[in-house]
PDB file of C-alpha atoms in Angstrom:
ATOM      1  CA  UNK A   1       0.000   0.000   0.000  1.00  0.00           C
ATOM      2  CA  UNK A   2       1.355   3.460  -1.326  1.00  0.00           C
ATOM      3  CA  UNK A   3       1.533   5.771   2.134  1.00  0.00           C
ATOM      4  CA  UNK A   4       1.189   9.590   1.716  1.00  0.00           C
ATOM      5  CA  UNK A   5       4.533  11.434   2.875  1.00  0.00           C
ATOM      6  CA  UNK A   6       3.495  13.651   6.023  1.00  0.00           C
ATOM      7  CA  UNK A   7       4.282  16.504   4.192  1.00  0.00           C
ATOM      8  CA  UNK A   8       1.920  16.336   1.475  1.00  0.00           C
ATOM      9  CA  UNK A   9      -0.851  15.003   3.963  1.00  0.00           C
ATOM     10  CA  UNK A  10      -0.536  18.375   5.988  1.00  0.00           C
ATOM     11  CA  UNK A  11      -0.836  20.419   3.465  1.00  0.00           C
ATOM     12  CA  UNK A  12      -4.108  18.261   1.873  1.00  0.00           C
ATOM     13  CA  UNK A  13      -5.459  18.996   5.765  1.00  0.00           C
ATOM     14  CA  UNK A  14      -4.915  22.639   5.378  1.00  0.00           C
ATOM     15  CA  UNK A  15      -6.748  22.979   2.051  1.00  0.00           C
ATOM     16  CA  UNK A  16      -9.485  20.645   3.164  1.00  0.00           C
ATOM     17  CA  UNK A  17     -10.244  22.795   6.270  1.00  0.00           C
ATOM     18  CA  UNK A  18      -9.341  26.366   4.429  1.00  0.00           C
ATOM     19  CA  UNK A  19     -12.171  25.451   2.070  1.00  0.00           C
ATOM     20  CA  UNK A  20     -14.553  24.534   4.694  1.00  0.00           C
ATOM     21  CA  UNK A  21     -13.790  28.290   6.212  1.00  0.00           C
ATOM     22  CA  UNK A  22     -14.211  30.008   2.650  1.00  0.00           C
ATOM     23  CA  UNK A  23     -17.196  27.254   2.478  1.00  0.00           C
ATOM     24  CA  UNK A  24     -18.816  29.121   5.180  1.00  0.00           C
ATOM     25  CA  UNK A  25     -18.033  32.895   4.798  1.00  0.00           C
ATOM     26  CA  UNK A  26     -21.082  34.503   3.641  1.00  0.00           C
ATOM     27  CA  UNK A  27     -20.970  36.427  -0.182  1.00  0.00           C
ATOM     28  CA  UNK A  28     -22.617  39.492  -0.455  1.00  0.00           C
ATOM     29  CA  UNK A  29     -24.974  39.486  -3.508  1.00  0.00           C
ATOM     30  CA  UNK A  30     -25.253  43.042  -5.397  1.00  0.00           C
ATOM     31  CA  UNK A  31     -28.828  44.415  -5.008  1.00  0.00           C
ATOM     32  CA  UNK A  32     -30.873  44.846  -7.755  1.00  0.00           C
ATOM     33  CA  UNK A  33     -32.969  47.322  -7.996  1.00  0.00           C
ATOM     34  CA  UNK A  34     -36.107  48.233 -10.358  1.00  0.00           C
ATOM     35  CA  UNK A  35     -35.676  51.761 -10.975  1.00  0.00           C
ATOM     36  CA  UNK A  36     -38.614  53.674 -13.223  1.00  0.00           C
ATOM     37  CA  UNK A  37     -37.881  57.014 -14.262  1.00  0.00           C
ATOM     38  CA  UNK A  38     -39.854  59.382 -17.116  1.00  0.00           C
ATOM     39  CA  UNK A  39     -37.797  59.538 -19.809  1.00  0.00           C
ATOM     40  CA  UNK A  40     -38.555  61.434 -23.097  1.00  0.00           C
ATOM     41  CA  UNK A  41     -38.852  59.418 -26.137  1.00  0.00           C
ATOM     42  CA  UNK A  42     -34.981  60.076 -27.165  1.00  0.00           C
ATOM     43  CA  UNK A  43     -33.775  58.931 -23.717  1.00  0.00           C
ATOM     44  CA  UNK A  44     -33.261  61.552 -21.656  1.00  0.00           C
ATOM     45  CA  UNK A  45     -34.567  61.820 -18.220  1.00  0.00           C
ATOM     46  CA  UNK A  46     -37.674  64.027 -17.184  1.00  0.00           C
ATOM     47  CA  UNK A  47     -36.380  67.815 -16.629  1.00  0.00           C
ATOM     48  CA  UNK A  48     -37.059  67.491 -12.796  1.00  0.00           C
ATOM     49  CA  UNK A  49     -35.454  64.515 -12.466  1.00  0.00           C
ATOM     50  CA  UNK A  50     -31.989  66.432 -13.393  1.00  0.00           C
ATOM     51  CA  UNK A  51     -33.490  69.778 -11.495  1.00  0.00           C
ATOM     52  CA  UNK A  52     -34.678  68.027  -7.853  1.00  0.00           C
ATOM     53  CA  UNK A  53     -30.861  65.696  -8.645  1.00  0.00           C
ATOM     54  CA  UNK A  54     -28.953  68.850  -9.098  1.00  0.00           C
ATOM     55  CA  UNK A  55     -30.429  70.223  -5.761  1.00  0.00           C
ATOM     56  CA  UNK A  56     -29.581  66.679  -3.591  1.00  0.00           C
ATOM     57  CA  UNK A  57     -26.188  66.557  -4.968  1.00  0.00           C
ATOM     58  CA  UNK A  58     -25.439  70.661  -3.567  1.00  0.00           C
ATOM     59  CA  UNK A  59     -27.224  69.645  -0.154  1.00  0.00           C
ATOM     60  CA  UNK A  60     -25.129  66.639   0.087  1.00  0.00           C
ATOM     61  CA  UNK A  61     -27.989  64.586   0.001  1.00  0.00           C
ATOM     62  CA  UNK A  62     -27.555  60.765  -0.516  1.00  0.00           C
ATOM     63  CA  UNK A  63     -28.889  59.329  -3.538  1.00  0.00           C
ATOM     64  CA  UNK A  64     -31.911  57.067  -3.493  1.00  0.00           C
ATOM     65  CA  UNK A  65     -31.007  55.038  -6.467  1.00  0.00           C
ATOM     66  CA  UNK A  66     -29.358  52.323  -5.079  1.00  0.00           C
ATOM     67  CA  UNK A  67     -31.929  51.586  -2.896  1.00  0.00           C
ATOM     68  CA  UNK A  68     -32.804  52.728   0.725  1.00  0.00           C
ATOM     69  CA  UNK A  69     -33.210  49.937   4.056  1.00  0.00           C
ATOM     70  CA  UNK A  70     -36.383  50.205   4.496  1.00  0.00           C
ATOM     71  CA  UNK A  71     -38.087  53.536   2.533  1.00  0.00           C
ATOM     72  CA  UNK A  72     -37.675  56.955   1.973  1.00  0.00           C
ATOM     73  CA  UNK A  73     -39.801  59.002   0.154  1.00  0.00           C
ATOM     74  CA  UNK A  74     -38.674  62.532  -0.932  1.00  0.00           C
ATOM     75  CA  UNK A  75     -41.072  65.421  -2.088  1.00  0.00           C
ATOM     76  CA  UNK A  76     -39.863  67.932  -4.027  1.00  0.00           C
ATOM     77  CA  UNK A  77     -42.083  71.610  -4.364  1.00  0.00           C
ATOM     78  CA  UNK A  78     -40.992  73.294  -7.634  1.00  0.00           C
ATOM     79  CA  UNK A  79     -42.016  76.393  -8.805  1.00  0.00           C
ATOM     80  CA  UNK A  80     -39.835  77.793 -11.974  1.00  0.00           C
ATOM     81  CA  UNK A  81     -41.205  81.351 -11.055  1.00  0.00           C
ATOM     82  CA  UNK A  82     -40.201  81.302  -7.330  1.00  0.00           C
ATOM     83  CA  UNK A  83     -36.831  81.623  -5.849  1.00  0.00           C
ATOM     84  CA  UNK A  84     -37.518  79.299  -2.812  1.00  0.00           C
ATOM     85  CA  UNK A  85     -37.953  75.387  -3.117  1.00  0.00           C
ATOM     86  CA  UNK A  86     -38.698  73.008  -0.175  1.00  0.00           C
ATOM     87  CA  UNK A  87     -38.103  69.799   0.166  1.00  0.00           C
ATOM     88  CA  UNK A  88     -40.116  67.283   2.661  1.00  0.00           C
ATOM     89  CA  UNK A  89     -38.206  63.854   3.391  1.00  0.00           C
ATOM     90  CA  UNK A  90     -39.525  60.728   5.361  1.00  0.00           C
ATOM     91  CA  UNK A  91     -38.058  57.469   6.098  1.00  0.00           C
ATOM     92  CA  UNK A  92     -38.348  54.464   7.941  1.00  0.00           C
ATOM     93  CA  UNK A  93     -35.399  52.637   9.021  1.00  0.00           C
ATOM     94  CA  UNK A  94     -34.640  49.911  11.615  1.00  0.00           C
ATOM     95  CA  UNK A  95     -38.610  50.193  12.217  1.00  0.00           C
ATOM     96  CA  UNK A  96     -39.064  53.642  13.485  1.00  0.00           C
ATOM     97  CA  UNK A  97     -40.404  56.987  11.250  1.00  0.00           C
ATOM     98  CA  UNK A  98     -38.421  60.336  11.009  1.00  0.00           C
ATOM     99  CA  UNK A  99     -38.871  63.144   8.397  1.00  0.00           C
ATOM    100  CA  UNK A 100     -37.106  66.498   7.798  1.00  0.00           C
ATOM    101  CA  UNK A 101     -37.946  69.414   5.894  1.00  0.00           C
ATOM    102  CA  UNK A 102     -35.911  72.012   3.740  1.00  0.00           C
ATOM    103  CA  UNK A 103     -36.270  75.485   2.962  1.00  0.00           C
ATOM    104  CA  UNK A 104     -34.082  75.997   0.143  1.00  0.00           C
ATOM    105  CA  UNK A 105     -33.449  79.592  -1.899  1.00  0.00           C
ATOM    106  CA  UNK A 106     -32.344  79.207  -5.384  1.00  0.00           C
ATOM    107  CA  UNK A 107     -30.517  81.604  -7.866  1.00  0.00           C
ATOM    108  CA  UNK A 108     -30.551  80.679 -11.845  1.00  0.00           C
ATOM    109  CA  UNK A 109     -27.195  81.257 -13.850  1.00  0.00           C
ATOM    110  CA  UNK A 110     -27.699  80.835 -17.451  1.00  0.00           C
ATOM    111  CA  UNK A 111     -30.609  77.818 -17.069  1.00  0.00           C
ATOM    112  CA  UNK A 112     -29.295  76.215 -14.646  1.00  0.00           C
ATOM    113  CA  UNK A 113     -30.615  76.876 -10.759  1.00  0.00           C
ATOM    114  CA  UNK A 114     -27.896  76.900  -7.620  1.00  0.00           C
ATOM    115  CA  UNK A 115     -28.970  76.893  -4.124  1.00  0.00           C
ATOM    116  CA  UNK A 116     -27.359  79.940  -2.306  1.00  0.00           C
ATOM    117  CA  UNK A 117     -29.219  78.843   0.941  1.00  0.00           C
ATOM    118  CA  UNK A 118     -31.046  76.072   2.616  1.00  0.00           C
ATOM    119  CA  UNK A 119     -32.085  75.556   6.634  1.00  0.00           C
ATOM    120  CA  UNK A 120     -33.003  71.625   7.344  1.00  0.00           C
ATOM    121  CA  UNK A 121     -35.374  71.073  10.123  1.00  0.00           C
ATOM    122  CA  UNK A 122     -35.779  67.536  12.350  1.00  0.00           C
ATOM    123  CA  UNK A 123     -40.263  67.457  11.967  1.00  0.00           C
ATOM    124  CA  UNK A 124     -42.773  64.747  12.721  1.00  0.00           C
ATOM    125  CA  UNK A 125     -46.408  64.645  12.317  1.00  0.00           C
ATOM    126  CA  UNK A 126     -49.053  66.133  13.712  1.00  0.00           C
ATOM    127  CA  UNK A 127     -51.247  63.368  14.251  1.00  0.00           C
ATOM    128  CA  UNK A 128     -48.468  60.557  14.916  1.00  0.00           C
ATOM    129  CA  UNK A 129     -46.720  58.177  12.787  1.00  0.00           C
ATOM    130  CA  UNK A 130     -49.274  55.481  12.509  1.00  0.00           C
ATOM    131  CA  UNK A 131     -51.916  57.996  11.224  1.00  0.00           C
ATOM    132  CA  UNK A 132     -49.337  58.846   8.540  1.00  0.00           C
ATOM    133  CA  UNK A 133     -48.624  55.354   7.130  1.00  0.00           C
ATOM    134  CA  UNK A 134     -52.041  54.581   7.060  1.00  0.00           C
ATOM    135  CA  UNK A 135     -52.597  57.733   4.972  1.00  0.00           C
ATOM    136  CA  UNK A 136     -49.636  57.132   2.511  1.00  0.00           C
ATOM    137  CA  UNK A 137     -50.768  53.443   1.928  1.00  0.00           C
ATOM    138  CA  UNK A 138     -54.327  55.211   1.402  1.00  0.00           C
ATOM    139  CA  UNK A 139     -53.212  57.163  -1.250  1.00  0.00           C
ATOM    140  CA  UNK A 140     -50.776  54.531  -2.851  1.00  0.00           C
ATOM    141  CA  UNK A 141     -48.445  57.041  -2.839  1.00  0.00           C
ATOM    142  CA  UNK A 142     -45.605  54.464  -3.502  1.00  0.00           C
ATOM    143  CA  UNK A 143     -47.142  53.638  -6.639  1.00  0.00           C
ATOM    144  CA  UNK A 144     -48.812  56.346  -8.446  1.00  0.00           C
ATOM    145  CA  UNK A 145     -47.964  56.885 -12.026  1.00  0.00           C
ATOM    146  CA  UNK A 146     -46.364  59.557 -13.757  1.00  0.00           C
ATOM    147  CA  UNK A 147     -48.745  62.475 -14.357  1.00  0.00           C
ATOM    148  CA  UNK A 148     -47.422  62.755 -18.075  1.00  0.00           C
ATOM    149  CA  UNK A 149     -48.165  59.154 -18.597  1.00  0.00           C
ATOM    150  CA  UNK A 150     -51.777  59.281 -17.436  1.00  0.00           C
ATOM    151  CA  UNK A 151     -54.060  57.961 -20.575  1.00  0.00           C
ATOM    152  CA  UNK A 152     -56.021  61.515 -21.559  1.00  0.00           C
ATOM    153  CA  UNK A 153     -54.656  63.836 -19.436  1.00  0.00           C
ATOM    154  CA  UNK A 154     -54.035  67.264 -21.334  1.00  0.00           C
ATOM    155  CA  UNK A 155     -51.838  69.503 -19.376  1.00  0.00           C
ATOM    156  CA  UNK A 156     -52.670  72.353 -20.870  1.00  0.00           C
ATOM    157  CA  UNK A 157     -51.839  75.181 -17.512  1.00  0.00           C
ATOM    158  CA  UNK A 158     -48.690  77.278 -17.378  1.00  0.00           C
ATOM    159  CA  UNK A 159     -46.311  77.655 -14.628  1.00  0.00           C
ATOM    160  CA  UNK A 160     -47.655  76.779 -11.179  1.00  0.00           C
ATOM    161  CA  UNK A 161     -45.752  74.427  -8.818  1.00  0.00           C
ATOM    162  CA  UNK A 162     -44.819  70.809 -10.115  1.00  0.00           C
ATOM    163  CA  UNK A 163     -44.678  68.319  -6.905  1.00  0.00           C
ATOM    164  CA  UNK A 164     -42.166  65.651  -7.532  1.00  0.00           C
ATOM    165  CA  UNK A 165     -41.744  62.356  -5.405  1.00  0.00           C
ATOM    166  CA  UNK A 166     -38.772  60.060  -4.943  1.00  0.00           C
ATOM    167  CA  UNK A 167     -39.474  56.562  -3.573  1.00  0.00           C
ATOM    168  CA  UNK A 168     -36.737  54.229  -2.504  1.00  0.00           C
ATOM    169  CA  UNK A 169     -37.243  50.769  -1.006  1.00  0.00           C
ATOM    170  CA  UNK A 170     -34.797  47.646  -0.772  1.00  0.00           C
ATOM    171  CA  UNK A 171     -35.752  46.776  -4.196  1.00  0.00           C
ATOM    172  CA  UNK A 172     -37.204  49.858  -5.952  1.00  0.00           C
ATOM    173  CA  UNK A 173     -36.128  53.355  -6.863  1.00  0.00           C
ATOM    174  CA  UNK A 174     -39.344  55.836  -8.345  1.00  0.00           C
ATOM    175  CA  UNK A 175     -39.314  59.220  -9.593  1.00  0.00           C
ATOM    176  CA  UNK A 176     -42.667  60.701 -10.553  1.00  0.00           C
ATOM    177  CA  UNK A 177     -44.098  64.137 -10.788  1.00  0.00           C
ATOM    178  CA  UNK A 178     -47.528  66.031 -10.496  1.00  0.00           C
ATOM    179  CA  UNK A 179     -48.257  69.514 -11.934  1.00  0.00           C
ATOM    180  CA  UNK A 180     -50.943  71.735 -10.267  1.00  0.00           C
ATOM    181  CA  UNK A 181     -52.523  68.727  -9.944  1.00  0.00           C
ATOM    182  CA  UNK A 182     -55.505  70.536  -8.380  1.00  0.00           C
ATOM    183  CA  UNK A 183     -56.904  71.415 -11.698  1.00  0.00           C
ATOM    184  CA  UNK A 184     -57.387  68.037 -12.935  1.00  0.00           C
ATOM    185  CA  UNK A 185     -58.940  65.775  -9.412  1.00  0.00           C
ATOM    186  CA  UNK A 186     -62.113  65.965 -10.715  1.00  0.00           C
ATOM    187  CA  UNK A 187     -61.348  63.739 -13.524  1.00  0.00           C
ATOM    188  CA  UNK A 188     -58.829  61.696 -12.781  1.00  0.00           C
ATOM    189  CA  UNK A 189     -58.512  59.836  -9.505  1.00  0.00           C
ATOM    190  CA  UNK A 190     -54.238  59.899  -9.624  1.00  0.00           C
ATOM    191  CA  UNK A 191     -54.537  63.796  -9.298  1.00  0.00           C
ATOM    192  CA  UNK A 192     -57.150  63.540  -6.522  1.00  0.00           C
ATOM    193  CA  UNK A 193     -54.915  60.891  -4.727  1.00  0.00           C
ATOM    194  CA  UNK A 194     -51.731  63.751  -4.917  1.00  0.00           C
ATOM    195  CA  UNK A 195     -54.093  66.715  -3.871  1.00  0.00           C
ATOM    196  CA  UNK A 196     -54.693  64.466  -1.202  1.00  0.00           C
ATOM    197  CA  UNK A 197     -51.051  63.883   0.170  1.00  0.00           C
ATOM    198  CA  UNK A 198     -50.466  67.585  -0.457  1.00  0.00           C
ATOM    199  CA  UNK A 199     -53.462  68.135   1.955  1.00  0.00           C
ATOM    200  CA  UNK A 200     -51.878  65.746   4.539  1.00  0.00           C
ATOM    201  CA  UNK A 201     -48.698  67.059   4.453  1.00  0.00           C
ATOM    202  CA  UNK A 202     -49.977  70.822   5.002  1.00  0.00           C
ATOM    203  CA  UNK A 203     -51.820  69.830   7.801  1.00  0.00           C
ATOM    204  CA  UNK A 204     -48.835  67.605   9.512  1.00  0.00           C
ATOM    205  CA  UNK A 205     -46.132  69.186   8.820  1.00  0.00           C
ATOM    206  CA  UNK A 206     -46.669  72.791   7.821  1.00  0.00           C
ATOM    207  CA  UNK A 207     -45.821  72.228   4.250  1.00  0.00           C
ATOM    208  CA  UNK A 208     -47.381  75.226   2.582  1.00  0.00           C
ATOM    209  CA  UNK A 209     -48.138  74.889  -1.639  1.00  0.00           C
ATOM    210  CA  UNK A 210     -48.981  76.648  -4.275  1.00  0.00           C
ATOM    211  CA  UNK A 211     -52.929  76.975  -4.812  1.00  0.00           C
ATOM    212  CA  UNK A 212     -52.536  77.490  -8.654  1.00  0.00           C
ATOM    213  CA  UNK A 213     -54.965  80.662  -8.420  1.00  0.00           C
ATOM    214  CA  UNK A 214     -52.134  82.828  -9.631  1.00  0.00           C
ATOM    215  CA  UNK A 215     -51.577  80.397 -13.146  1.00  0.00           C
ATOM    216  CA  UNK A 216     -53.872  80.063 -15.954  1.00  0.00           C
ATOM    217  CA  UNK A 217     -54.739  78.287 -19.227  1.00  0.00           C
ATOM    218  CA  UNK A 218     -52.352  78.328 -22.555  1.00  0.00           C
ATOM    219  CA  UNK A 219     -53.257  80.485 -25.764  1.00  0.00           C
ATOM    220  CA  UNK A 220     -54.970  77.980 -27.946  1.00  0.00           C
ATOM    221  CA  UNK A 221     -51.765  78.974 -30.081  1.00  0.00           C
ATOM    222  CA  UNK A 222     -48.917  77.932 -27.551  1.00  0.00           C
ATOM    223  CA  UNK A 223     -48.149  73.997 -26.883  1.00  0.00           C
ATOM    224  CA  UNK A 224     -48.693  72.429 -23.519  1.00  0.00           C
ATOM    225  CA  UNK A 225     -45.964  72.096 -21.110  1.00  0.00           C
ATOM    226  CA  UNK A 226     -45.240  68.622 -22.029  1.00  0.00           C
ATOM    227  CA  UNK A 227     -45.210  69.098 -25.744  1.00  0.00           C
ATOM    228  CA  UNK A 228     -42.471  72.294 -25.578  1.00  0.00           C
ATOM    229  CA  UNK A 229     -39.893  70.055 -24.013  1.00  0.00           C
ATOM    230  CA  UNK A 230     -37.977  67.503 -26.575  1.00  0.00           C
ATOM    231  CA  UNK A 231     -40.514  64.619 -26.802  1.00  0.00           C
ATOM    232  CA  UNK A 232     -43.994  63.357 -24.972  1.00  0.00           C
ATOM    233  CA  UNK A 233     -42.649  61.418 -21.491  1.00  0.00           C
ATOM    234  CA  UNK A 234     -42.665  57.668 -21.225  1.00  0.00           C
ATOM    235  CA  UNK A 235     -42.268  56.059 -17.815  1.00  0.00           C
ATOM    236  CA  UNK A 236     -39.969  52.639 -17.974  1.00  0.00           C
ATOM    237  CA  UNK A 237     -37.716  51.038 -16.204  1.00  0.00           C
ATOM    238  CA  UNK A 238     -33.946  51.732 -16.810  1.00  0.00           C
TER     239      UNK A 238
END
């Protein structure tokens, strides 16, 4: 019988019990996440996609595209005629609520808007956190559409404020937007459901909005909003 020199059987005893270690060291898997953007027909993301991004990236703001453990959901208050923004966040991580709110000031240089000022404030609801979930999964806010992608909808009202949501989850990253959406919850229920949440977030957390009475309809002669930028939106995922 052919005996294995001690040497070699040492060093078969180290490899056996280095690959039970490696065996059991857990491997990270990447995440992937579904991420649904509007995007005009050539490819290019919404215009306040890049606007509310631009704003994040000069308050240092993490970005929700890779995902967030467990939500947060950002809403963005844009009005091009206005020189202040504000910004309402809420997440919910290791099981408890928070939510902040910005007052930003803005300056535009040659198209393209800077913050020169912005004061962040730790808020919470008026009426508690469980009264606020229930109200966000009333008005599927997680999962409305994009306004521009609504089947019918003519947006046919200039200026006003746009309200634009971010939603991150674990495996999901939204971006979505609303404009004066007050002038359209008659007909369609998505507007009502965004009037809603603009209604529950004035009365929690002091969010104060546009009420659209200063804005009013196009010249029969001048496009919509939608149809001046480069192409009709489409919402799909990247």
């Amino acid at each position: 019988m052919h005996e294995i020199p001690l040497r070699e059987t040492f060093i078969l005893v180290l490899v056996f019990f280095a690959f039970r270690v490696s065996a059991q060291v857990p491997v990270e898997m990447p995440r992937i996440i579904k991420k649904e953007i509007p995007l005009y027909t050539d490819g290019v993301p919404d215009n306040f996609y890049r606007i509310t991004h631009n704003q994040a990236r000069q308050m240092k703001l993490d970005s929700l595209e890779n995902g967030f453990d467990s939500v947060q959901i950002r809403v963005w208050y844009e009005d091009p005629l206005s020189i202040s923004r504000q910004l309402l966040v809420m997440q919910r991580s290791a099981g408890e609520w928070s939510a902040k709110s910005y007052k930003m000031t803005v300056l535009t240089q040659d198209s393209v808007e800077m913050l020169t000022d912005f004061v962040k404030k730790d808020i919470s609801p008026l009426s508690g956190w469980a009264a606020m979930a229930k109200n966000l999964n009333k008005y599927v806010m997680t999962s409305l559409p994009n306004m521009d992608d609504i089947p019918g909808l003519f947006d046919s009202w200039k200026d006003g404020e746009t309200y634009c949501i971010e939603v991150a989850t674990t495996k999901q990253y939204r971006f979505y937007c609303y404009h004066v959406p007050e002038h359209f919850q008659k007909r369609w229920w998505q507007a009502q459901n965004m009037v809603g949440l603009l209604n529950i977030f004035e009365k929690e957390f002091r969010m104060k909005r546009g009420t659209g009475a200063e804005i009013s309809r196009r010249p029969p002669n001048i496009k919509p909003r939608q149809k001046a930028l480069p192409s009709k939106h489409k919402l799909r995922p990247l």
